């Protein structure tokens, strides 16, 4: 389920530019389907492709887009909220 009010009112999302929000949403979609769920590879080349931006743009927007993700002991980026929804 997608919760538009929660998404739009999240302080991290409110701090993002429109380009960052689009990249973030695409990454959330990929993280939902990942193994383990709610995670992404910690690889800028892969992340820029998944976010559908070139490497230069990714370098410019990365910091804001990845704020809600945390690096796990497995070396992958994890979204706590997405995992709660997945479970």
PDB file of C-alpha atoms in Angstrom, residues 11-69:
ATOM      1  CA  UNK A  11      10.485  15.627   6.427  1.00  0.00           C
ATOM      2  CA  UNK A  12      13.031  13.924   4.177  1.00  0.00           C
ATOM      3  CA  UNK A  13      10.738  14.034   1.149  1.00  0.00           C
ATOM      4  CA  UNK A  14       9.758  17.641   1.865  1.00  0.00           C
ATOM      5  CA  UNK A  15      13.463  18.525   1.765  1.00  0.00           C
ATOM      6  CA  UNK A  16      13.961  16.948  -1.677  1.00  0.00           C
ATOM      7  CA  UNK A  17      13.776  18.654  -5.048  1.00  0.00           C
ATOM      8  CA  UNK A  18      11.309  17.316  -7.605  1.00  0.00           C
ATOM      9  CA  UNK A  19      14.163  15.442  -9.302  1.00  0.00           C
ATOM     10  CA  UNK A  20      15.188  13.890  -6.000  1.00  0.00           C
ATOM     11  CA  UNK A  21      11.616  12.839  -5.216  1.00  0.00           C
ATOM     12  CA  UNK A  22      11.359  11.088  -8.579  1.00  0.00           C
ATOM     13  CA  UNK A  23      14.666   9.293  -8.063  1.00  0.00           C
ATOM     14  CA  UNK A  24      13.687   8.347  -4.512  1.00  0.00           C
ATOM     15  CA  UNK A  25      10.368   6.887  -5.649  1.00  0.00           C
ATOM     16  CA  UNK A  26      12.074   4.794  -8.343  1.00  0.00           C
ATOM     17  CA  UNK A  27      14.583   3.519  -5.780  1.00  0.00           C
ATOM     18  CA  UNK A  28      11.799   2.645  -3.347  1.00  0.00           C
ATOM     19  CA  UNK A  29      10.126   0.611  -6.083  1.00  0.00           C
ATOM     20  CA  UNK A  30      13.349  -1.313  -6.733  1.00  0.00           C
ATOM     21  CA  UNK A  31      14.029  -1.752  -3.008  1.00  0.00           C
ATOM     22  CA  UNK A  32      10.550  -3.263  -2.563  1.00  0.00           C
ATOM     23  CA  UNK A  33      11.451  -6.011  -5.034  1.00  0.00           C
ATOM     24  CA  UNK A  34      14.988  -6.570  -3.757  1.00  0.00           C
ATOM     25  CA  UNK A  35      16.492  -9.437  -1.820  1.00  0.00           C
ATOM     26  CA  UNK A  36      16.557  -8.705   1.029  1.00  0.00           C
ATOM     27  CA  UNK A  37      13.395  -6.603   0.794  1.00  0.00           C
ATOM     28  CA  UNK A  38      13.658  -2.844   1.350  1.00  0.00           C
ATOM     29  CA  UNK A  39      17.315  -2.732   0.382  1.00  0.00           C
ATOM     30  CA  UNK A  40      19.479  -1.423  -2.431  1.00  0.00           C
ATOM     31  CA  UNK A  41      23.035  -2.121  -3.520  1.00  0.00           C
ATOM     32  CA  UNK A  42      25.533   0.429  -2.231  1.00  0.00           C
ATOM     33  CA  UNK A  43      26.839   1.083  -5.746  1.00  0.00           C
ATOM     34  CA  UNK A  44      26.568   4.536  -7.309  1.00  0.00           C
ATOM     35  CA  UNK A  45      26.657   3.214 -10.862  1.00  0.00           C
ATOM     36  CA  UNK A  46      23.727   0.893 -10.204  1.00  0.00           C
ATOM     37  CA  UNK A  47      21.820   3.465  -8.147  1.00  0.00           C
ATOM     38  CA  UNK A  48      22.119   6.132 -10.839  1.00  0.00           C
ATOM     39  CA  UNK A  49      20.741   3.697 -13.424  1.00  0.00           C
ATOM     40  CA  UNK A  50      17.886   2.643 -11.150  1.00  0.00           C
ATOM     41  CA  UNK A  51      17.095   6.311 -10.476  1.00  0.00           C
ATOM     42  CA  UNK A  52      17.269   6.997 -14.245  1.00  0.00           C
ATOM     43  CA  UNK A  53      19.807   9.782 -14.000  1.00  0.00           C
ATOM     44  CA  UNK A  54      23.335  10.105 -15.331  1.00  0.00           C
ATOM     45  CA  UNK A  55      26.363   9.797 -13.051  1.00  0.00           C
ATOM     46  CA  UNK A  56      26.878  13.564 -12.752  1.00  0.00           C
ATOM     47  CA  UNK A  57      23.253  14.189 -11.783  1.00  0.00           C
ATOM     48  CA  UNK A  58      23.356  11.273  -9.347  1.00  0.00           C
ATOM     49  CA  UNK A  59      26.409  12.775  -7.640  1.00  0.00           C
ATOM     50  CA  UNK A  60      24.481  16.051  -7.268  1.00  0.00           C
ATOM     51  CA  UNK A  61      21.254  14.548  -5.854  1.00  0.00           C
ATOM     52  CA  UNK A  62      22.515  11.442  -4.048  1.00  0.00           C
ATOM     53  CA  UNK A  63      22.896  12.943  -0.580  1.00  0.00           C
ATOM     54  CA  UNK A  64      19.266  14.067  -0.404  1.00  0.00           C
ATOM     55  CA  UNK A  65      17.837  10.954  -2.016  1.00  0.00           C
ATOM     56  CA  UNK A  66      19.596   8.502   0.283  1.00  0.00           C
ATOM     57  CA  UNK A  67      18.878  10.276   3.594  1.00  0.00           C
ATOM     58  CA  UNK A  68      16.106   7.783   4.507  1.00  0.00           C
ATOM     59  CA  UNK A  69      18.403   4.793   3.828  1.00  0.00           C
TER      60      UNK A  69
END
